[in-house]
PDB file of C-alpha atoms in Angstrom:
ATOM      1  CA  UNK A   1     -71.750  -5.868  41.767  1.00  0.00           C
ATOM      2  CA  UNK A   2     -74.018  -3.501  44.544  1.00  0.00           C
ATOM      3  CA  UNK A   3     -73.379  -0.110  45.650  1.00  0.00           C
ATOM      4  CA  UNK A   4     -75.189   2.415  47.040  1.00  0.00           C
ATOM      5  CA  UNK A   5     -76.421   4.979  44.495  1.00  0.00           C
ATOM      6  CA  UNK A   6     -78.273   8.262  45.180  1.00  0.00           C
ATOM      7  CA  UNK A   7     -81.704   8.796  44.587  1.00  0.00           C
ATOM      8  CA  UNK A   8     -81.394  12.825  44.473  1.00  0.00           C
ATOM      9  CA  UNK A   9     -84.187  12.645  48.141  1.00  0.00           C
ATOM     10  CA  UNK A  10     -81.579  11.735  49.960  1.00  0.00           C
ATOM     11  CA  UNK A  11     -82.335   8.223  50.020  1.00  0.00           C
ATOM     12  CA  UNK A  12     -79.474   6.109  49.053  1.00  0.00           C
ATOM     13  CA  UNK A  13     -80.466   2.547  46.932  1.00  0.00           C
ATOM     14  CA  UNK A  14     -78.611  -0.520  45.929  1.00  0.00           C
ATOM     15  CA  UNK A  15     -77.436  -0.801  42.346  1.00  0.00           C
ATOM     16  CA  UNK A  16     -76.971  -4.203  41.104  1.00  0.00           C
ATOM     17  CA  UNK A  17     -74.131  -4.488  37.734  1.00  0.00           C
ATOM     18  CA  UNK A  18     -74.002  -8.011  35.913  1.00  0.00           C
ATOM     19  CA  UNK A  19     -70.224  -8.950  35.204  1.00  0.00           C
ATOM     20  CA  UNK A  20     -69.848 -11.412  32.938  1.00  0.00           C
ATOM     21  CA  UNK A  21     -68.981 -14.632  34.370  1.00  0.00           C
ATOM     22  CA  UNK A  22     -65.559 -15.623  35.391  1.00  0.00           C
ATOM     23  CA  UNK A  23     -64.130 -19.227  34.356  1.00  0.00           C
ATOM     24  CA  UNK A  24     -62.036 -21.351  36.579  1.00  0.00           C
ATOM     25  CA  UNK A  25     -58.600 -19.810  37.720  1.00  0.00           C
ATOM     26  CA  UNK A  26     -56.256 -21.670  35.224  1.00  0.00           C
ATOM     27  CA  UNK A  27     -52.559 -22.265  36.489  1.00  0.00           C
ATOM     28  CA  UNK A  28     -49.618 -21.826  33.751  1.00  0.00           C
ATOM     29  CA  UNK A  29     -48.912 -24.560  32.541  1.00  0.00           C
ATOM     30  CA  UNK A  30     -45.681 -26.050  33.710  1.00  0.00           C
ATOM     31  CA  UNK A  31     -42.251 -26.201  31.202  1.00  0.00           C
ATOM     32  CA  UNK A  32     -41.039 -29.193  30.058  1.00  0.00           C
ATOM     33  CA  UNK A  33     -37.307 -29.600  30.940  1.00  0.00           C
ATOM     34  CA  UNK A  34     -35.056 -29.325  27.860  1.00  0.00           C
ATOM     35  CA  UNK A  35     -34.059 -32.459  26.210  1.00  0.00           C
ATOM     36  CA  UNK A  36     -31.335 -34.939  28.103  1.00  0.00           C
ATOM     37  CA  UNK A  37     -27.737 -34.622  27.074  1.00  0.00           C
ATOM     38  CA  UNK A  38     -26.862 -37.730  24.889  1.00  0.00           C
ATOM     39  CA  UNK A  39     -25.643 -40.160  27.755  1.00  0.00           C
ATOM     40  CA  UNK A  40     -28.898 -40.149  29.094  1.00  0.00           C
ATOM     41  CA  UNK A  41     -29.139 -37.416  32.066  1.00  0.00           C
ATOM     42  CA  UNK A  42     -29.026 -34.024  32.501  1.00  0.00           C
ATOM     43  CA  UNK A  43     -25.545 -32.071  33.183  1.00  0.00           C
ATOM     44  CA  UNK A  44     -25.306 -29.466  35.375  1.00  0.00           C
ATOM     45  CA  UNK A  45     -26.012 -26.444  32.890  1.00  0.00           C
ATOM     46  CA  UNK A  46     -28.925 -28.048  32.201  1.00  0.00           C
ATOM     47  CA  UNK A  47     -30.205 -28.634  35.600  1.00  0.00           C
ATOM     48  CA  UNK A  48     -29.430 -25.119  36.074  1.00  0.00           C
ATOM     49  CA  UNK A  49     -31.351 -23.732  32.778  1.00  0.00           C
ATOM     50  CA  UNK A  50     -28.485 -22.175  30.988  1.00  0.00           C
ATOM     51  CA  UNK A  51     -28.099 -20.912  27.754  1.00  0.00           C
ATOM     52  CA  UNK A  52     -26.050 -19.761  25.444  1.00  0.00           C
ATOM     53  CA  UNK A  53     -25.405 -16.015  24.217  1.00  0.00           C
ATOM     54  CA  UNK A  54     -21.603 -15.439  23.612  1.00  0.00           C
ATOM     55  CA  UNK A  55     -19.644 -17.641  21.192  1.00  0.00           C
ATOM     56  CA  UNK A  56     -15.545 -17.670  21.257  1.00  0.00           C
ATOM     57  CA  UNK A  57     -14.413 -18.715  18.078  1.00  0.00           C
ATOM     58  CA  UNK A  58     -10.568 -19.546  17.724  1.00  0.00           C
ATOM     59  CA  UNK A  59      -9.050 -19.908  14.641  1.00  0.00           C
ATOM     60  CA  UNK A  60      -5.658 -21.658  15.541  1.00  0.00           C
ATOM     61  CA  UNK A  61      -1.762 -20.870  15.041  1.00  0.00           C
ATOM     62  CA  UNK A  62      -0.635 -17.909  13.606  1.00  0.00           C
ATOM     63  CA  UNK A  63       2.323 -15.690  12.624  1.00  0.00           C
ATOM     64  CA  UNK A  64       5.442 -17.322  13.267  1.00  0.00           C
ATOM     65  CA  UNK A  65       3.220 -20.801  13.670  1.00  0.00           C
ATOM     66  CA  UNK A  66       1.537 -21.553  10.932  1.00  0.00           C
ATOM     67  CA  UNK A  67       0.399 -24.892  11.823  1.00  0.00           C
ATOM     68  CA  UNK A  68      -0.604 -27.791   9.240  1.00  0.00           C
ATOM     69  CA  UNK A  69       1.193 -27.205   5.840  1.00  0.00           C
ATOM     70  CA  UNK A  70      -0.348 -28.762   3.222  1.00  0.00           C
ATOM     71  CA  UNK A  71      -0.384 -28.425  -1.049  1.00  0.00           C
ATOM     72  CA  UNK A  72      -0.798 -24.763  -1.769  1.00  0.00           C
ATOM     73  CA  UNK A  73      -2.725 -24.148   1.928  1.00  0.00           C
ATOM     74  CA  UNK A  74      -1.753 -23.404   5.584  1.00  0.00           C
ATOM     75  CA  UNK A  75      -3.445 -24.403   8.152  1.00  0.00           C
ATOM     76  CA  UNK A  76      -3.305 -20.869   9.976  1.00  0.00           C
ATOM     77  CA  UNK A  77      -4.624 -18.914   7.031  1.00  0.00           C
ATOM     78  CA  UNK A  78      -7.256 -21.782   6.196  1.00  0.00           C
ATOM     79  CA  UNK A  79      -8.652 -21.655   9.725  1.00  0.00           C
ATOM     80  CA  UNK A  80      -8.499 -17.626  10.054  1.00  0.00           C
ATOM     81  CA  UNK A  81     -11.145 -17.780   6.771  1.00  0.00           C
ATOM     82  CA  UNK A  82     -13.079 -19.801   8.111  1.00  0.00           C
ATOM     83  CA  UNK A  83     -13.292 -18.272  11.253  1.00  0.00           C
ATOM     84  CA  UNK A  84     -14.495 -14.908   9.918  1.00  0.00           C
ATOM     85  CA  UNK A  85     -17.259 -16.391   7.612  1.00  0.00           C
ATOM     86  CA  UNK A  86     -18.721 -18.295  10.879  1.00  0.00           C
ATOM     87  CA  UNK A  87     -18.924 -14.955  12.431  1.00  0.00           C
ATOM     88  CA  UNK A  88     -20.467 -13.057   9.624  1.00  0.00           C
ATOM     89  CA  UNK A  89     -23.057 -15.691   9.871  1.00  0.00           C
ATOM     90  CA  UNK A  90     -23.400 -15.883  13.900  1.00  0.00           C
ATOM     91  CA  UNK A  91     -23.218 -12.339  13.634  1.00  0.00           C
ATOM     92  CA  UNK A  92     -26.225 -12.229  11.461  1.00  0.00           C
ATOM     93  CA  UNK A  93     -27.970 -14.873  13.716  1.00  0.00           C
ATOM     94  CA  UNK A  94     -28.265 -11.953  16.563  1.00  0.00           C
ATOM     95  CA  UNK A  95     -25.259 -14.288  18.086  1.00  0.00           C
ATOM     96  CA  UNK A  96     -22.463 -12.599  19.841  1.00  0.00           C
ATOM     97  CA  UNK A  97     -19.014 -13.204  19.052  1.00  0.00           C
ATOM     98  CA  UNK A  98     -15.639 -13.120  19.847  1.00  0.00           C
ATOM     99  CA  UNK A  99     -12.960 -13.937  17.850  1.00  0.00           C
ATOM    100  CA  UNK A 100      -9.250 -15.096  19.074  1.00  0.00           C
ATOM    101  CA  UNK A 101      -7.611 -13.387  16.533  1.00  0.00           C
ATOM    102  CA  UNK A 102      -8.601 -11.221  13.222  1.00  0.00           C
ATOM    103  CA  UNK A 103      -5.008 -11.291  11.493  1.00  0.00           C
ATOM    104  CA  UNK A 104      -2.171 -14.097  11.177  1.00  0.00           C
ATOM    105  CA  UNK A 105      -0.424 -13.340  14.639  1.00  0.00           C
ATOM    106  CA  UNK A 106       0.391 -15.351  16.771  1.00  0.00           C
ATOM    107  CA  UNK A 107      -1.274 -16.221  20.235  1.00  0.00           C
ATOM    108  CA  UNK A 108      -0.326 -18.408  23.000  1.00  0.00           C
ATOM    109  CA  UNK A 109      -2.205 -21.682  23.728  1.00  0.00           C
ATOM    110  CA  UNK A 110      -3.571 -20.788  27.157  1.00  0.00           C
ATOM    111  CA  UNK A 111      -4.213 -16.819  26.358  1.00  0.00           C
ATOM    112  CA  UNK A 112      -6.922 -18.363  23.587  1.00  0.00           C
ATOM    113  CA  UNK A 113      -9.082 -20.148  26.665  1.00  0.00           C
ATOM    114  CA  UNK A 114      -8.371 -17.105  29.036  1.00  0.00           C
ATOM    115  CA  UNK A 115      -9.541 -14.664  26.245  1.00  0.00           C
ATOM    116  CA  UNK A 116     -12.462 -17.142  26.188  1.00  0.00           C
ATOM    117  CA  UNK A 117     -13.314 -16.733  29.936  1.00  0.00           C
ATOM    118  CA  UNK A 118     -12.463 -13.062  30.246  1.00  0.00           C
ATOM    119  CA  UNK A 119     -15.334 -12.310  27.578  1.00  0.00           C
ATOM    120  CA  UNK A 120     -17.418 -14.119  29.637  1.00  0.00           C
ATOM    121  CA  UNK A 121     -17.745 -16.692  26.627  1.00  0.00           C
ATOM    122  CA  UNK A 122     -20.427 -19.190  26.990  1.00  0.00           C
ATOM    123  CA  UNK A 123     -19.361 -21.849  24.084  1.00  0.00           C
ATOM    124  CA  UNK A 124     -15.966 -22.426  22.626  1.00  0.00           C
ATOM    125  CA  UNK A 125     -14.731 -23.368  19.223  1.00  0.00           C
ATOM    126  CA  UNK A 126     -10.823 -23.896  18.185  1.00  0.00           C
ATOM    127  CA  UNK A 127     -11.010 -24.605  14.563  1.00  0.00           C
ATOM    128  CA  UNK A 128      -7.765 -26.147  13.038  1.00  0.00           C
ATOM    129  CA  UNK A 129      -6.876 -28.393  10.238  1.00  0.00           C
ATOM    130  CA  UNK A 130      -5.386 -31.655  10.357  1.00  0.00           C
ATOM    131  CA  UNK A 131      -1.983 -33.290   9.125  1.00  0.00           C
ATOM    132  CA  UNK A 132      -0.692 -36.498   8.553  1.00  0.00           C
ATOM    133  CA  UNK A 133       2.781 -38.150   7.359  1.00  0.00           C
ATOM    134  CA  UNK A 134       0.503 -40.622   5.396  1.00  0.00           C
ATOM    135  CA  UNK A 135      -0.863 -38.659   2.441  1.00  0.00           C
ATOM    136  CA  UNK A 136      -3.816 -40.770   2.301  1.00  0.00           C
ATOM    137  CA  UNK A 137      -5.031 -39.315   5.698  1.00  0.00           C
ATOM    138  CA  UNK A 138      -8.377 -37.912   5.095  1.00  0.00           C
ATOM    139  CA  UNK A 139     -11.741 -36.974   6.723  1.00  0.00           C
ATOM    140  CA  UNK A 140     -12.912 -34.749  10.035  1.00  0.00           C
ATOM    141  CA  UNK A 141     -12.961 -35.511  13.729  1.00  0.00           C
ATOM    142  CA  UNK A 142     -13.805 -33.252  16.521  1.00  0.00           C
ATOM    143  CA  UNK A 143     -12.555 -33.395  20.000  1.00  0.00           C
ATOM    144  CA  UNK A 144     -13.447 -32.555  23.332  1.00  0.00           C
ATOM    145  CA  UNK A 145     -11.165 -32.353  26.294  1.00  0.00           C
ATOM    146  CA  UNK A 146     -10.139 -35.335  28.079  1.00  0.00           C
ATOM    147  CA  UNK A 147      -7.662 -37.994  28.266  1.00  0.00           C
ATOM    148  CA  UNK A 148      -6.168 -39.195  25.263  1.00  0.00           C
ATOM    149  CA  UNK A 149      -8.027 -43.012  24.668  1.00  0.00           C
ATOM    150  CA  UNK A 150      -6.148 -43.745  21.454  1.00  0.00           C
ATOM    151  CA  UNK A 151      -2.743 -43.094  19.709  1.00  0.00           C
ATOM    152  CA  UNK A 152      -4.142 -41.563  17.004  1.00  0.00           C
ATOM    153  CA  UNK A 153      -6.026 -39.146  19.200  1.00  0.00           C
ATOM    154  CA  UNK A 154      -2.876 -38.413  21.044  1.00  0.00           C
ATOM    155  CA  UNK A 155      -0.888 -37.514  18.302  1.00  0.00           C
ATOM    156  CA  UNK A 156      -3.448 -35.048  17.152  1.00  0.00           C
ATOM    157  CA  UNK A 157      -3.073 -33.666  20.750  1.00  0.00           C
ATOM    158  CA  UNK A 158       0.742 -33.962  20.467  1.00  0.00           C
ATOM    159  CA  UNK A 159       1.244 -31.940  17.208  1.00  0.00           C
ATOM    160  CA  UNK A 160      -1.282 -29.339  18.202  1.00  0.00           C
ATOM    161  CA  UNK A 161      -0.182 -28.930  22.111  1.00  0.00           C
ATOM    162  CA  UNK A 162       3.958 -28.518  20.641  1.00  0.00           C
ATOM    163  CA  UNK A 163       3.519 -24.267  20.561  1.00  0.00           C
ATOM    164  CA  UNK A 164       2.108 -24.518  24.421  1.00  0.00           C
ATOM    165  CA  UNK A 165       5.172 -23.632  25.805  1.00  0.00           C
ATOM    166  CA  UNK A 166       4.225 -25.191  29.008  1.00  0.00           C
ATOM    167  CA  UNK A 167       6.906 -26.866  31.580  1.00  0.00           C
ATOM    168  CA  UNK A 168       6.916 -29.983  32.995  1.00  0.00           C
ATOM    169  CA  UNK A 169       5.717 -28.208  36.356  1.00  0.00           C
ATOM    170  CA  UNK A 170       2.459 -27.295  34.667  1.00  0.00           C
ATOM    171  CA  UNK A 171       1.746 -31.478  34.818  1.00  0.00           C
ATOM    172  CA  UNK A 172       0.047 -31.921  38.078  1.00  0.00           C
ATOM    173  CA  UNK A 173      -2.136 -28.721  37.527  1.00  0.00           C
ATOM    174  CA  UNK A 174      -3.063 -29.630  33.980  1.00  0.00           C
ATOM    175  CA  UNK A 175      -4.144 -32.942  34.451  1.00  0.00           C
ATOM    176  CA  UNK A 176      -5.772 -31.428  37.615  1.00  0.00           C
ATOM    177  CA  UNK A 177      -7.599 -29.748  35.287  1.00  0.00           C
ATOM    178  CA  UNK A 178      -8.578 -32.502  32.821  1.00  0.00           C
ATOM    179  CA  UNK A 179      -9.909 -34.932  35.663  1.00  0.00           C
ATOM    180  CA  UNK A 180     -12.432 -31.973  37.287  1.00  0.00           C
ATOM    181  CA  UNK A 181     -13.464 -30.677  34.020  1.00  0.00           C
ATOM    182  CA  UNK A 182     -17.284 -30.336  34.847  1.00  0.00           C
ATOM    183  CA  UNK A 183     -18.326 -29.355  31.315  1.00  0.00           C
ATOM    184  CA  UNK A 184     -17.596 -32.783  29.778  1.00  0.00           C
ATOM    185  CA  UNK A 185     -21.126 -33.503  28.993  1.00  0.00           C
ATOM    186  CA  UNK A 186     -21.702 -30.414  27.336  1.00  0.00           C
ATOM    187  CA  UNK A 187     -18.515 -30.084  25.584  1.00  0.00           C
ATOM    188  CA  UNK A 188     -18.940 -34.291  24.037  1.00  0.00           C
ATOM    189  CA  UNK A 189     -22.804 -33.207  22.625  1.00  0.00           C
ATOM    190  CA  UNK A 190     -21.299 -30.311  21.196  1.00  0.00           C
ATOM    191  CA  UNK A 191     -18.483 -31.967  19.743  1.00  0.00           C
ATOM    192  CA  UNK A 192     -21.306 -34.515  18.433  1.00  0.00           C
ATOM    193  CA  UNK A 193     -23.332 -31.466  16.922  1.00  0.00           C
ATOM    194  CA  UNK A 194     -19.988 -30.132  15.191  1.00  0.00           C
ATOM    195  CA  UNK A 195     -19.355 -33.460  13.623  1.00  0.00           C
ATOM    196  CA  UNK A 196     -22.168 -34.975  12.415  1.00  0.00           C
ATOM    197  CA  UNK A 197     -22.955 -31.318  11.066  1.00  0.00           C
ATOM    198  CA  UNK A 198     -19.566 -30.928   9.195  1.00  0.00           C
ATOM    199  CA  UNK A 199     -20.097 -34.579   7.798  1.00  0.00           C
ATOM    200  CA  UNK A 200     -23.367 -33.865   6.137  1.00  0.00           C
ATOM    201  CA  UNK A 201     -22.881 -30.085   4.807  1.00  0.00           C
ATOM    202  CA  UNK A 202     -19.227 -31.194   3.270  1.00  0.00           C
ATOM    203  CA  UNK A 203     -20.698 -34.895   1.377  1.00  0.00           C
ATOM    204  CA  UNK A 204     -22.383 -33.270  -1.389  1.00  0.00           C
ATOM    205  CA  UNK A 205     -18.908 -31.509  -2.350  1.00  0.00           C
ATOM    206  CA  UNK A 206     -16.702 -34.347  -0.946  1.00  0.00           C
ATOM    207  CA  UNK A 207     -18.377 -37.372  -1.696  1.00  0.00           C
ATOM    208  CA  UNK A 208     -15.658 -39.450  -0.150  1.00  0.00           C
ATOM    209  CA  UNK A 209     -15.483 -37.765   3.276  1.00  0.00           C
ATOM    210  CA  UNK A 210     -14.694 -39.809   5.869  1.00  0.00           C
ATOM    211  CA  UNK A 211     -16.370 -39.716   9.465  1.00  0.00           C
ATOM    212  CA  UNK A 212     -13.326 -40.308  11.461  1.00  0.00           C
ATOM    213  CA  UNK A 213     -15.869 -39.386  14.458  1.00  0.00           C
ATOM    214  CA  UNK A 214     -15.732 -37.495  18.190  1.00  0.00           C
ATOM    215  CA  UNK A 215     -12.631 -38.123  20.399  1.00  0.00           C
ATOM    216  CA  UNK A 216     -11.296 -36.823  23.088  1.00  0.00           C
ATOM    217  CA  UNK A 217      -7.657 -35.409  24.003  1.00  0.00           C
ATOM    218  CA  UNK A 218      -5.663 -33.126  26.258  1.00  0.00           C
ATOM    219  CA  UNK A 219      -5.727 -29.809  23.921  1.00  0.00           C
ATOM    220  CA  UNK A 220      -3.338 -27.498  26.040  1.00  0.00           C
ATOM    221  CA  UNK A 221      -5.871 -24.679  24.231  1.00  0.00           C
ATOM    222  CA  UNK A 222      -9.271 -26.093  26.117  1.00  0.00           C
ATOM    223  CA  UNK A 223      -7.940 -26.528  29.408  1.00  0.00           C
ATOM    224  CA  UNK A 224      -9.135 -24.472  31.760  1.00  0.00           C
ATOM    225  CA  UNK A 225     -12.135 -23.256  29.349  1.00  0.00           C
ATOM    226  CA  UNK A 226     -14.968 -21.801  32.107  1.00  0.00           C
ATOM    227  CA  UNK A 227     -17.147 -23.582  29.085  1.00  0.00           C
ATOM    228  CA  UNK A 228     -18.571 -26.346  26.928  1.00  0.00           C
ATOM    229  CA  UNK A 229     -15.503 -26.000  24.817  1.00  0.00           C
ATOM    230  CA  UNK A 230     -13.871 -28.381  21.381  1.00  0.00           C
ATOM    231  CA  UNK A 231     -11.557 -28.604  18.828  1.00  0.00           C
ATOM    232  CA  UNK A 232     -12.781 -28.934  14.998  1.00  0.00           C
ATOM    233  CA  UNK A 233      -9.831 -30.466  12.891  1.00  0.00           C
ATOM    234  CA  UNK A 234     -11.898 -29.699   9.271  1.00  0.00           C
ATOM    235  CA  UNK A 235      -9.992 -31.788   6.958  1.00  0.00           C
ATOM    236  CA  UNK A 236      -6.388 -32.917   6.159  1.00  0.00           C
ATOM    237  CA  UNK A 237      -4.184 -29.997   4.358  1.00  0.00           C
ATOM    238  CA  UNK A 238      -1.741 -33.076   3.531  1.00  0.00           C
ATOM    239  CA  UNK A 239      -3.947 -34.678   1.447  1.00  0.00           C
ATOM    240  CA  UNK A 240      -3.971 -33.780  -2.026  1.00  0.00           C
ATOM    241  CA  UNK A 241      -7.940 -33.732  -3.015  1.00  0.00           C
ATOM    242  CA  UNK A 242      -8.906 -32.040   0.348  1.00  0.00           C
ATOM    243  CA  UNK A 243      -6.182 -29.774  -0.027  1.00  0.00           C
ATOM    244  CA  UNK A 244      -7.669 -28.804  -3.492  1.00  0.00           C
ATOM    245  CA  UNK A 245     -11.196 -27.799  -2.081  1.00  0.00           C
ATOM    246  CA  UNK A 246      -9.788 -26.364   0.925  1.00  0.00           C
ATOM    247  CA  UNK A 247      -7.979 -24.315  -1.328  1.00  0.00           C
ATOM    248  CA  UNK A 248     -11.387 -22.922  -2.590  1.00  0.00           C
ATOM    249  CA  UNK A 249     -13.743 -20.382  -1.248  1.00  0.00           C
ATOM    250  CA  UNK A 250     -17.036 -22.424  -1.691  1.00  0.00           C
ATOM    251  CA  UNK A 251     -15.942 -25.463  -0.001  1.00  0.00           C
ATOM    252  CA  UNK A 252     -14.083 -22.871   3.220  1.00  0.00           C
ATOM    253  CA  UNK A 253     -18.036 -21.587   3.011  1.00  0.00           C
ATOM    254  CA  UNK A 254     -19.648 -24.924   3.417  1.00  0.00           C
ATOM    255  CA  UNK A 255     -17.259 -25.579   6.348  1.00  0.00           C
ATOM    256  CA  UNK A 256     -18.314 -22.378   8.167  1.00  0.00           C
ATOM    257  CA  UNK A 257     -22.240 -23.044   7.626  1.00  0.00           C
ATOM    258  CA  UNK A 258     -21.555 -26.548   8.932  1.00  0.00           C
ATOM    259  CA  UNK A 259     -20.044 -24.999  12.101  1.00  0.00           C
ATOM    260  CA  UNK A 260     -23.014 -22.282  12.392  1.00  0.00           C
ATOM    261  CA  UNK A 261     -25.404 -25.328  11.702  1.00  0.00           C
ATOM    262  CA  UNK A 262     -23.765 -27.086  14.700  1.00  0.00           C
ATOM    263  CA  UNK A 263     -23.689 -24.107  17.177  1.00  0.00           C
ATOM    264  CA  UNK A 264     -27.112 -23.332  16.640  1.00  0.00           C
ATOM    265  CA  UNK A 265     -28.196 -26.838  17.283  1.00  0.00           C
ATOM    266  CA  UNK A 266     -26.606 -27.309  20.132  1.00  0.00           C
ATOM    267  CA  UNK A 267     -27.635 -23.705  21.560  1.00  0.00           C
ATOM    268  CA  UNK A 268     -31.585 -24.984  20.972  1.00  0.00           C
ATOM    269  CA  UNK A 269     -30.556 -28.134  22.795  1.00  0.00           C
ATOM    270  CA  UNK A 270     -30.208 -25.658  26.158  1.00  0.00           C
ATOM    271  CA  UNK A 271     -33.342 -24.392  25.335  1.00  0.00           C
ATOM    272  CA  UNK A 272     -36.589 -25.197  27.744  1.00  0.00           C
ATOM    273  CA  UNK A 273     -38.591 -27.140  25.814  1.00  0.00           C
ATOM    274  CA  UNK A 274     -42.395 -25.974  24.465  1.00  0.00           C
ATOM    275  CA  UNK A 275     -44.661 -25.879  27.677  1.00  0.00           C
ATOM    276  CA  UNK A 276     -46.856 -28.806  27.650  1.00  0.00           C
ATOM    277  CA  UNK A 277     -50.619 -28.773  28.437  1.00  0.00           C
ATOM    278  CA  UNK A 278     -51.583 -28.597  31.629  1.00  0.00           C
ATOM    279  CA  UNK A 279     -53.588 -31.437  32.845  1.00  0.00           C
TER     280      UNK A 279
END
């Protein structure tokens, strides 16, 4: 660098200062996109970059509804354990969360999704437990909302939708609802995340679990969810050697880190990806 400097006569004189050289200008290097939701493309929250921060978790029925009954269990007070261990653990994870209800009262279908979108909730996870009249009935599916595409999936969605309360006038507006739902991408690869997690954490207790997969059904309680939202139906209270470990607090506790496992795997998903080297 020159500059005049003073020579004390008067006189000024050019001072020369070596900089050490400067390398090429190096852009940043761009971000991959995150990875492709599991039909292939990218949905809308992930063309837009969006994350997630707030969980909702809903632990279904309550008070005068106590759901499933099964051998020594209820479905309501199963789910409400549950519920509470996955938030000590999201809690833990720096995750924030919102829970439905703490106690065993009782809560309207559609007041669960609007407590959902009134916390600004940006996931959303009904746990329940499943029933059957055959007591052979056994294993773990998770749904996401849509139209029923088997019986069995609308029965589920039968016996859980039967404390709605809703009128026949609420038809055209629900299955408005259903057909525009915009977060079906997000909500099916999170219903994927819950059940293959749930399958693997629960085999080394229950070695005969059965994988009865991801469906999809009307669930009065995810319509009109503002987010990727499901339903978790953890095992079958009706049958007698689920009953017995859901009965237990280790195997309630393996069902909760299953559902943290799942959440935080999806929540990664949304996640830009590592930037790759510029070339």
């Amino acid at each position: 660098m020159k500059g005049p400097v003073s020579t004390g006569t008067g006189e000024l004189k050019a001072k020369v200062v070596d900089l050490p050289p400067v390398g090429p200008v190096v852009p940043p290097a761009p971000m991959a996109p995150p990875p492709k939701n599991l039909n292939g493309g990218f949905s809308i929250a992930r063309q837009l970059g969006l994350g997630i921060s707030r969980v909702v978790i809903d632990a279904g029925h309550g008070g005068h509804d106590p759901g499933a009954l099964g051998k020594g269990v209820t479905e309501a007070e199963l789910v409400l354990d549950v519920a509470l261990r996955l938030e000590t653990l999201l809690q833990n994870a720096g995750v924030e969360v919102v829970l439905t209800r703490r106690t065993d009262e009782f809560l309207q279908l559609q007041e669960r999704t609007a407590i959902a979108n009134r916390e600004g909730a940006d996931l959303f996870l009904s746990i329940h437990a499943n029933a059957s009249a055959n007591a052979q009935a056994r294993g773990i599916e998770t749904y996401f909302l849509n139209f029923a595409n088997t019986m069995s999936a609308a029965a589920v969605a039968a016996r859980e939708n039967a404390a709605s309360g809703q009128a026949m006038g609420a038809l055209p507006d629900i299955v408005k609802s259903i057909a525009l739902n915009n977060k079906l991408d997000e909500s099916r690869d999170f219903a994927t995340q819950v059940q293959k997690a749930m399958v693997e954490r629960l085999r080394p207790t229950n070695r005969t679990v059965k994988d009865l997969g991801v469906k999809q059904a009307p669930f009065v309680v995810l319509i009109g969810a503002a987010m990727p939202s499901v339903l978790a139906e953890i095992s079958f209270v009706t049958n007698a050697q689920e009953a017995r470990l859901l009965k237990g607090g280790p195997y309630r506790q393996r069902i909760a880190d299953a559902l943290f496992a799942a959440i935080r795997k999806y929540q990664g998903s949304l996640r830009t990806a590592t930037a790759v080297a510029h070339q």
